[in-house]
């Protein structure tokens, strides 16, 4: 069973700060997902990556396969970035994409 | 194009009652999933369906049954609800293995908040 660990559990930042959330996993995976859960509860997928780096707006996700580690960076953070950020490791079983989730990082960005 | 819809949004049950959570998607995806989310534990997979007519157990299937009614609909049934099943339930879908435009991620429904007294 894959274990997925996130750090920190809680993070408070001032608007404009550069933010990093870390994720490590214990066994080989086919992909690593980053998701955002809004205060209202809805979950949206931000990235799926299996190597290197992906960027979308102010969000950057990186993965190091050898070290079994991924990071999510937010540049020029804004209060609207306040949410829970969840990483999930994907083991493609052949019939479906089974995800093992971390417990999430609660991010609060203060104005 | 509604994506993934779930009903109901909220439900309160008494111990021993039964209910069915409904999920529907209009994304033409083969794969559908049911998760539960509990504080401090992250999302956990209950059951999944890789295609119409097939279902498989996930990490925490005990106390639940599922039905993949057709390609669009995947329901989760609690036959005899217990307080330990108090949770937020999410349905999700993806195009794993398909040649469709939205294969890269899972798409989640808005969730059902269930309380069992």
PDB file of C-alpha atoms in Angstrom:
ATOM      1  CA  UNK A   1       0.000   0.000   0.000  1.00  0.00           C
ATOM      2  CA  UNK A   2       1.296   3.416  -0.901  1.00  0.00           C
ATOM      3  CA  UNK A   3       1.674   5.930   1.864  1.00  0.00           C
ATOM      4  CA  UNK A   4       1.350   9.581   0.907  1.00  0.00           C
ATOM      5  CA  UNK A   5       2.596  12.218   3.325  1.00  0.00           C
ATOM      6  CA  UNK A   6       2.089  15.951   3.010  1.00  0.00           C
ATOM      7  CA  UNK A   7       3.733  18.816   4.817  1.00  0.00           C
ATOM      8  CA  UNK A   8       2.965  21.142   6.350  1.00  0.00           C
ATOM      9  CA  UNK A   9      -0.526  20.292   7.592  1.00  0.00           C
ATOM     10  CA  UNK A  10      -1.322  23.962   8.070  1.00  0.00           C
ATOM     11  CA  UNK A  11       0.264  27.006   6.477  1.00  0.00           C
ATOM     12  CA  UNK A  12      -0.473  30.696   6.989  1.00  0.00           C
ATOM     13  CA  UNK A  13       1.114  33.225   4.657  1.00  0.00           C
ATOM     14  CA  UNK A  14       0.912  36.919   3.907  1.00  0.00           C
ATOM     15  CA  UNK A  15      -0.384  38.024   0.536  1.00  0.00           C
ATOM     16  CA  UNK A  16       2.416  38.050  -2.017  1.00  0.00           C
ATOM     17  CA  UNK A  17       4.534  35.366  -0.374  1.00  0.00           C
ATOM     18  CA  UNK A  18       5.968  32.379  -2.238  1.00  0.00           C
ATOM     19  CA  UNK A  19       4.430  29.158  -0.928  1.00  0.00           C
ATOM     20  CA  UNK A  20       5.673  25.594  -1.082  1.00  0.00           C
ATOM     21  CA  UNK A  21       3.725  22.464  -0.130  1.00  0.00           C
ATOM     22  CA  UNK A  22       5.515  19.143  -0.097  1.00  0.00           C
ATOM     23  CA  UNK A  23       4.386  15.596  -0.817  1.00  0.00           C
ATOM     24  CA  UNK A  24       6.261  12.326  -0.471  1.00  0.00           C
ATOM     25  CA  UNK A  25       5.166   8.801  -1.295  1.00  0.00           C
ATOM     26  CA  UNK A  26       6.526   5.392  -0.416  1.00  0.00           C
ATOM     27  CA  UNK A  27       6.313   3.244  -3.557  1.00  0.00           C
ATOM     28  CA  UNK A  28       6.635   3.724  -7.292  1.00  0.00           C
ATOM     29  CA  UNK A  29       3.701   5.414  -8.973  1.00  0.00           C
ATOM     30  CA  UNK A  30       2.465   6.159 -12.464  1.00  0.00           C
ATOM     31  CA  UNK A  31       1.585   9.788 -11.702  1.00  0.00           C
ATOM     32  CA  UNK A  32       1.202  12.343  -8.926  1.00  0.00           C
ATOM     33  CA  UNK A  33      -1.878  14.538  -8.707  1.00  0.00           C
ATOM     34  CA  UNK A  34      -2.408  17.877  -7.006  1.00  0.00           C
ATOM     35  CA  UNK A  35      -5.945  18.907  -6.130  1.00  0.00           C
ATOM     36  CA  UNK A  36      -7.529  21.948  -4.522  1.00  0.00           C
ATOM     37  CA  UNK A  37     -10.499  21.773  -2.182  1.00  0.00           C
ATOM     38  CA  UNK A  38     -12.363  25.030  -1.827  1.00  0.00           C
ATOM     39  CA  UNK A  39     -13.790  26.235   1.482  1.00  0.00           C
ATOM     40  CA  UNK A  40     -17.222  25.205   0.193  1.00  0.00           C
ATOM     41  CA  UNK A  41     -16.006  21.627  -0.199  1.00  0.00           C
ATOM     42  CA  UNK A  42     -15.669  21.284  -3.977  1.00  0.00           C
ATOM     43  CA  UNK A  43     -12.571  19.491  -5.281  1.00  0.00           C
ATOM     44  CA  UNK A  44     -10.814  20.404  -8.504  1.00  0.00           C
ATOM     45  CA  UNK A  45      -7.774  18.817 -10.032  1.00  0.00           C
ATOM     46  CA  UNK A  46      -4.822  21.163 -10.581  1.00  0.00           C
ATOM     47  CA  UNK A  47      -2.115  18.980 -12.059  1.00  0.00           C
ATOM     48  CA  UNK A  48      -1.256  15.435 -12.985  1.00  0.00           C
ATOM     49  CA  UNK A  49       2.438  14.850 -13.574  1.00  0.00           C
ATOM     50  CA  UNK A  50       4.711  11.867 -13.987  1.00  0.00           C
ATOM     51  CA  UNK A  51       8.007  13.713 -14.473  1.00  0.00           C
ATOM     52  CA  UNK A  52       9.569  17.156 -14.456  1.00  0.00           C
ATOM     53  CA  UNK A  53       7.486  20.258 -13.960  1.00  0.00           C
ATOM     54  CA  UNK A  54       4.139  21.737 -14.938  1.00  0.00           C
ATOM     55  CA  UNK A  55       2.991  25.353 -14.663  1.00  0.00           C
ATOM     56  CA  UNK A  56      -0.435  26.915 -14.759  1.00  0.00           C
ATOM     57  CA  UNK A  57      -0.643  30.588 -14.006  1.00  0.00           C
ATOM     58  CA  UNK A  58       0.894  31.179 -10.575  1.00  0.00           C
ATOM     59  CA  UNK A  59       0.943  27.473  -9.736  1.00  0.00           C
ATOM     60  CA  UNK A  60       3.956  25.258 -10.385  1.00  0.00           C
ATOM     61  CA  UNK A  61       4.182  21.535  -9.653  1.00  0.00           C
ATOM     62  CA  UNK A  62       7.404  19.542  -9.704  1.00  0.00           C
ATOM     63  CA  UNK A  63       8.194  15.892  -9.178  1.00  0.00           C
ATOM     64  CA  UNK A  64      11.409  13.982  -8.467  1.00  0.00           C
ATOM     65  CA  UNK A  65      10.759  10.350  -9.267  1.00  0.00           C
ATOM     66  CA  UNK A  66      14.035   9.089  -7.763  1.00  0.00           C
ATOM     67  CA  UNK A  67      13.394  10.823  -4.446  1.00  0.00           C
ATOM     68  CA  UNK A  68       9.633  10.025  -4.502  1.00  0.00           C
ATOM     69  CA  UNK A  69       8.843  13.652  -3.796  1.00  0.00           C
ATOM     70  CA  UNK A  70       6.684  16.357  -5.311  1.00  0.00           C
ATOM     71  CA  UNK A  71       6.183  20.022  -4.518  1.00  0.00           C
ATOM     72  CA  UNK A  72       3.439  22.511  -5.279  1.00  0.00           C
ATOM     73  CA  UNK A  73       4.525  26.137  -5.434  1.00  0.00           C
ATOM     74  CA  UNK A  74       2.319  29.206  -5.467  1.00  0.00           C
ATOM     75  CA  UNK A  75       3.952  32.450  -6.538  1.00  0.00           C
ATOM     76  CA  UNK A  76       2.606  35.860  -5.474  1.00  0.00           C
ATOM     77  CA  UNK A  77       0.012  34.270  -3.198  1.00  0.00           C
ATOM     78  CA  UNK A  78      -3.415  35.851  -2.852  1.00  0.00           C
ATOM     79  CA  UNK A  79      -6.220  35.416  -0.310  1.00  0.00           C
ATOM     80  CA  UNK A  80      -8.274  33.606  -2.971  1.00  0.00           C
ATOM     81  CA  UNK A  81      -5.609  30.862  -2.906  1.00  0.00           C
ATOM     82  CA  UNK A  82      -6.816  29.946   0.584  1.00  0.00           C
ATOM     83  CA  UNK A  83      -7.953  26.330   0.344  1.00  0.00           C
ATOM     84  CA  UNK A  84      -6.913  22.788   1.191  1.00  0.00           C
ATOM     85  CA  UNK A  85      -4.315  21.401  -1.206  1.00  0.00           C
ATOM     86  CA  UNK A  86      -4.214  17.635  -1.577  1.00  0.00           C
ATOM     87  CA  UNK A  87      -1.671  15.422  -3.276  1.00  0.00           C
ATOM     88  CA  UNK A  88      -2.541  11.950  -4.497  1.00  0.00           C
ATOM     89  CA  UNK A  89      -0.437   9.127  -5.886  1.00  0.00           C
ATOM     90  CA  UNK A  90      -1.812   7.283  -8.856  1.00  0.00           C
ATOM     91  CA  UNK A  91      -1.377   3.568  -9.356  1.00  0.00           C
ATOM     92  CA  UNK A  92      -2.838   2.705 -12.711  1.00  0.00           C
ATOM     93  CA  UNK A  93      -4.073  -0.812 -12.100  1.00  0.00           C
ATOM     94  CA  UNK A  94      -4.873  -1.632 -15.672  1.00  0.00           C
ATOM     95  CA  UNK A  95      -8.594  -1.094 -15.345  1.00  0.00           C
ATOM     96  CA  UNK A  96      -8.820   2.235 -13.536  1.00  0.00           C
ATOM     97  CA  UNK A  97      -6.780   4.999 -11.963  1.00  0.00           C
ATOM     98  CA  UNK A  98      -6.682   4.305  -8.221  1.00  0.00           C
ATOM     99  CA  UNK A  99      -5.568   7.259  -6.135  1.00  0.00           C
ATOM    100  CA  UNK A 100      -4.051   7.252  -2.653  1.00  0.00           C
ATOM    101  CA  UNK A 101      -4.494  10.649  -1.074  1.00  0.00           C
ATOM    102  CA  UNK A 102      -2.515  12.670   1.417  1.00  0.00           C
ATOM    103  CA  UNK A 103      -4.411  14.257   4.276  1.00  0.00           C
ATOM    104  CA  UNK A 104      -4.135  17.743   2.814  1.00  0.00           C
ATOM    105  CA  UNK A 105      -2.519  21.074   3.606  1.00  0.00           C
ATOM    106  CA  UNK A 106      -4.759  23.877   4.828  1.00  0.00           C
ATOM    107  CA  UNK A 107      -3.448  27.117   3.328  1.00  0.00           C
ATOM    108  CA  UNK A 108      -4.582  30.499   4.594  1.00  0.00           C
ATOM    109  CA  UNK A 109      -3.348  33.613   2.821  1.00  0.00           C
ATOM    110  CA  UNK A 110      -3.889  36.808   4.775  1.00  0.00           C
ATOM    111  CA  UNK A 111      -4.385  40.169   3.062  1.00  0.00           C
TER     112      UNK A 111
ATOM    113  CA  UNK B   1     -22.701  20.279 -19.600  1.00  0.00           C
ATOM    114  CA  UNK B   2     -23.001  19.669 -15.862  1.00  0.00           C
ATOM    115  CA  UNK B   3     -19.878  17.478 -15.437  1.00  0.00           C
ATOM    116  CA  UNK B   4     -20.454  15.330 -12.348  1.00  0.00           C
ATOM    117  CA  UNK B   5     -23.626  15.677 -10.286  1.00  0.00           C
ATOM    118  CA  UNK B   6     -24.495  14.093  -6.950  1.00  0.00           C
ATOM    119  CA  UNK B   7     -27.739  13.841  -5.016  1.00  0.00           C
ATOM    120  CA  UNK B   8     -28.599  14.526  -2.305  1.00  0.00           C
ATOM    121  CA  UNK B   9     -26.302  17.289  -1.022  1.00  0.00           C
ATOM    122  CA  UNK B  10     -27.120  16.605   2.619  1.00  0.00           C
ATOM    123  CA  UNK B  11     -28.724  13.670   4.422  1.00  0.00           C
ATOM    124  CA  UNK B  12     -29.349  12.712   8.019  1.00  0.00           C
ATOM    125  CA  UNK B  13     -30.090   9.061   8.790  1.00  0.00           C
ATOM    126  CA  UNK B  14     -30.777   7.066  11.900  1.00  0.00           C
ATOM    127  CA  UNK B  15     -28.700   3.987  12.635  1.00  0.00           C
ATOM    128  CA  UNK B  16     -30.024   1.051  10.627  1.00  0.00           C
ATOM    129  CA  UNK B  17     -31.725   3.077   7.908  1.00  0.00           C
ATOM    130  CA  UNK B  18     -30.785   2.591   4.289  1.00  0.00           C
ATOM    131  CA  UNK B  19     -30.197   5.064   1.513  1.00  0.00           C
ATOM    132  CA  UNK B  20     -28.709   5.398  -1.952  1.00  0.00           C
ATOM    133  CA  UNK B  21     -26.376   8.170  -3.069  1.00  0.00           C
ATOM    134  CA  UNK B  22     -26.702   8.980  -6.749  1.00  0.00           C
ATOM    135  CA  UNK B  23     -23.971  10.102  -9.120  1.00  0.00           C
ATOM    136  CA  UNK B  24     -24.199  10.966 -12.801  1.00  0.00           C
ATOM    137  CA  UNK B  25     -21.661  12.241 -15.330  1.00  0.00           C
ATOM    138  CA  UNK B  26     -22.054  13.625 -18.827  1.00  0.00           C
ATOM    139  CA  UNK B  27     -18.356  13.450 -19.778  1.00  0.00           C
ATOM    140  CA  UNK B  28     -18.546  10.112 -21.624  1.00  0.00           C
ATOM    141  CA  UNK B  29     -16.020   8.608 -19.209  1.00  0.00           C
ATOM    142  CA  UNK B  30     -15.742   4.882 -18.629  1.00  0.00           C
ATOM    143  CA  UNK B  31     -14.315   5.092 -15.091  1.00  0.00           C
ATOM    144  CA  UNK B  32     -16.259   6.215 -12.033  1.00  0.00           C
ATOM    145  CA  UNK B  33     -15.261   6.248  -8.355  1.00  0.00           C
ATOM    146  CA  UNK B  34     -16.793   6.668  -4.910  1.00  0.00           C
ATOM    147  CA  UNK B  35     -14.700   8.199  -2.106  1.00  0.00           C
ATOM    148  CA  UNK B  36     -15.336   9.136   1.476  1.00  0.00           C
ATOM    149  CA  UNK B  37     -13.596  12.025   3.212  1.00  0.00           C
ATOM    150  CA  UNK B  38     -13.133  12.079   6.968  1.00  0.00           C
ATOM    151  CA  UNK B  39     -11.326  14.748   9.012  1.00  0.00           C
ATOM    152  CA  UNK B  40      -7.588  14.113   9.243  1.00  0.00           C
ATOM    153  CA  UNK B  41      -7.725  10.985   7.051  1.00  0.00           C
ATOM    154  CA  UNK B  42      -7.874  12.245   3.502  1.00  0.00           C
ATOM    155  CA  UNK B  43     -10.030  10.797   0.781  1.00  0.00           C
ATOM    156  CA  UNK B  44     -10.362   7.018   0.666  1.00  0.00           C
ATOM    157  CA  UNK B  45     -11.641   4.910  -2.210  1.00  0.00           C
ATOM    158  CA  UNK B  46     -14.775   2.895  -1.446  1.00  0.00           C
ATOM    159  CA  UNK B  47     -15.591   1.327  -4.817  1.00  0.00           C
ATOM    160  CA  UNK B  48     -14.833   2.014  -8.426  1.00  0.00           C
ATOM    161  CA  UNK B  49     -16.169   1.011 -11.817  1.00  0.00           C
ATOM    162  CA  UNK B  50     -13.858   0.807 -14.809  1.00  0.00           C
ATOM    163  CA  UNK B  51     -16.697   0.381 -17.281  1.00  0.00           C
ATOM    164  CA  UNK B  52     -20.420  -0.168 -17.514  1.00  0.00           C
ATOM    165  CA  UNK B  53     -21.287  -3.463 -15.891  1.00  0.00           C
ATOM    166  CA  UNK B  54     -18.121  -3.805 -13.788  1.00  0.00           C
ATOM    167  CA  UNK B  55     -17.410  -2.762 -10.206  1.00  0.00           C
ATOM    168  CA  UNK B  56     -14.469  -3.370  -7.873  1.00  0.00           C
ATOM    169  CA  UNK B  57     -13.725  -2.827  -4.205  1.00  0.00           C
ATOM    170  CA  UNK B  58     -11.460  -0.054  -3.090  1.00  0.00           C
ATOM    171  CA  UNK B  59      -9.780   0.528   0.245  1.00  0.00           C
ATOM    172  CA  UNK B  60     -12.892   0.745   2.475  1.00  0.00           C
ATOM    173  CA  UNK B  61     -15.804  -1.183   0.887  1.00  0.00           C
ATOM    174  CA  UNK B  62     -17.365  -2.730   4.004  1.00  0.00           C
ATOM    175  CA  UNK B  63     -20.935  -1.597   4.630  1.00  0.00           C
ATOM    176  CA  UNK B  64     -21.472  -0.343   1.068  1.00  0.00           C
ATOM    177  CA  UNK B  65     -22.765  -1.660  -2.224  1.00  0.00           C
ATOM    178  CA  UNK B  66     -22.607  -0.060  -5.650  1.00  0.00           C
ATOM    179  CA  UNK B  67     -24.389  -0.279  -8.971  1.00  0.00           C
ATOM    180  CA  UNK B  68     -23.146   0.929 -12.322  1.00  0.00           C
ATOM    181  CA  UNK B  69     -26.570   1.433 -13.842  1.00  0.00           C
ATOM    182  CA  UNK B  70     -25.276   2.588 -17.227  1.00  0.00           C
ATOM    183  CA  UNK B  71     -22.310   4.546 -18.528  1.00  0.00           C
ATOM    184  CA  UNK B  72     -23.548   7.777 -16.932  1.00  0.00           C
ATOM    185  CA  UNK B  73     -24.710   6.634 -13.502  1.00  0.00           C
ATOM    186  CA  UNK B  74     -22.929   5.044 -10.524  1.00  0.00           C
ATOM    187  CA  UNK B  75     -24.827   4.714  -7.251  1.00  0.00           C
ATOM    188  CA  UNK B  76     -23.619   3.964  -3.724  1.00  0.00           C
ATOM    189  CA  UNK B  77     -25.949   2.203  -1.292  1.00  0.00           C
ATOM    190  CA  UNK B  78     -25.797   1.972   2.486  1.00  0.00           C
ATOM    191  CA  UNK B  79     -28.006  -0.986   3.459  1.00  0.00           C
ATOM    192  CA  UNK B  80     -27.886  -0.439   7.226  1.00  0.00           C
ATOM    193  CA  UNK B  81     -26.270   2.853   8.115  1.00  0.00           C
ATOM    194  CA  UNK B  82     -23.915   3.102  11.086  1.00  0.00           C
ATOM    195  CA  UNK B  83     -22.511   6.190  12.855  1.00  0.00           C
ATOM    196  CA  UNK B  84     -19.045   5.243  11.495  1.00  0.00           C
ATOM    197  CA  UNK B  85     -20.386   6.015   8.026  1.00  0.00           C
ATOM    198  CA  UNK B  86     -20.871   9.677   8.888  1.00  0.00           C
ATOM    199  CA  UNK B  87     -18.699  11.350   6.293  1.00  0.00           C
ATOM    200  CA  UNK B  88     -18.621  13.425   3.144  1.00  0.00           C
ATOM    201  CA  UNK B  89     -18.993  11.266   0.041  1.00  0.00           C
ATOM    202  CA  UNK B  90     -17.552  12.251  -3.324  1.00  0.00           C
ATOM    203  CA  UNK B  91     -18.154  10.701  -6.693  1.00  0.00           C
ATOM    204  CA  UNK B  92     -15.488  11.173  -9.369  1.00  0.00           C
ATOM    205  CA  UNK B  93     -14.917  10.194 -12.953  1.00  0.00           C
ATOM    206  CA  UNK B  94     -12.042  10.097 -15.429  1.00  0.00           C
ATOM    207  CA  UNK B  95     -11.229   9.021 -18.928  1.00  0.00           C
ATOM    208  CA  UNK B  96      -8.497   6.576 -17.958  1.00  0.00           C
ATOM    209  CA  UNK B  97      -7.588   4.383 -20.907  1.00  0.00           C
ATOM    210  CA  UNK B  98      -9.851   6.282 -23.285  1.00  0.00           C
ATOM    211  CA  UNK B  99      -9.056   8.578 -26.151  1.00  0.00           C
ATOM    212  CA  UNK B 100     -11.078  11.531 -24.907  1.00  0.00           C
ATOM    213  CA  UNK B 101     -10.105  15.134 -24.311  1.00  0.00           C
ATOM    214  CA  UNK B 102     -10.230  14.907 -20.529  1.00  0.00           C
ATOM    215  CA  UNK B 103      -8.005  11.964 -19.657  1.00  0.00           C
ATOM    216  CA  UNK B 104      -5.504  13.677 -17.413  1.00  0.00           C
ATOM    217  CA  UNK B 105      -7.450  14.237 -14.242  1.00  0.00           C
ATOM    218  CA  UNK B 106     -10.320  13.036 -12.140  1.00  0.00           C
ATOM    219  CA  UNK B 107     -13.408  15.207 -12.039  1.00  0.00           C
ATOM    220  CA  UNK B 108     -15.256  15.356  -8.755  1.00  0.00           C
ATOM    221  CA  UNK B 109     -18.883  15.885  -7.917  1.00  0.00           C
ATOM    222  CA  UNK B 110     -19.888  18.448  -5.275  1.00  0.00           C
ATOM    223  CA  UNK B 111     -20.181  15.868  -2.498  1.00  0.00           C
ATOM    224  CA  UNK B 112     -22.883  14.525  -0.182  1.00  0.00           C
ATOM    225  CA  UNK B 113     -22.624  15.292   3.518  1.00  0.00           C
ATOM    226  CA  UNK B 114     -24.085  12.331   5.405  1.00  0.00           C
ATOM    227  CA  UNK B 115     -24.728  12.187   9.129  1.00  0.00           C
ATOM    228  CA  UNK B 116     -25.783   8.948  10.801  1.00  0.00           C
ATOM    229  CA  UNK B 117     -27.236   9.375  14.274  1.00  0.00           C
TER     230      UNK B 117
END
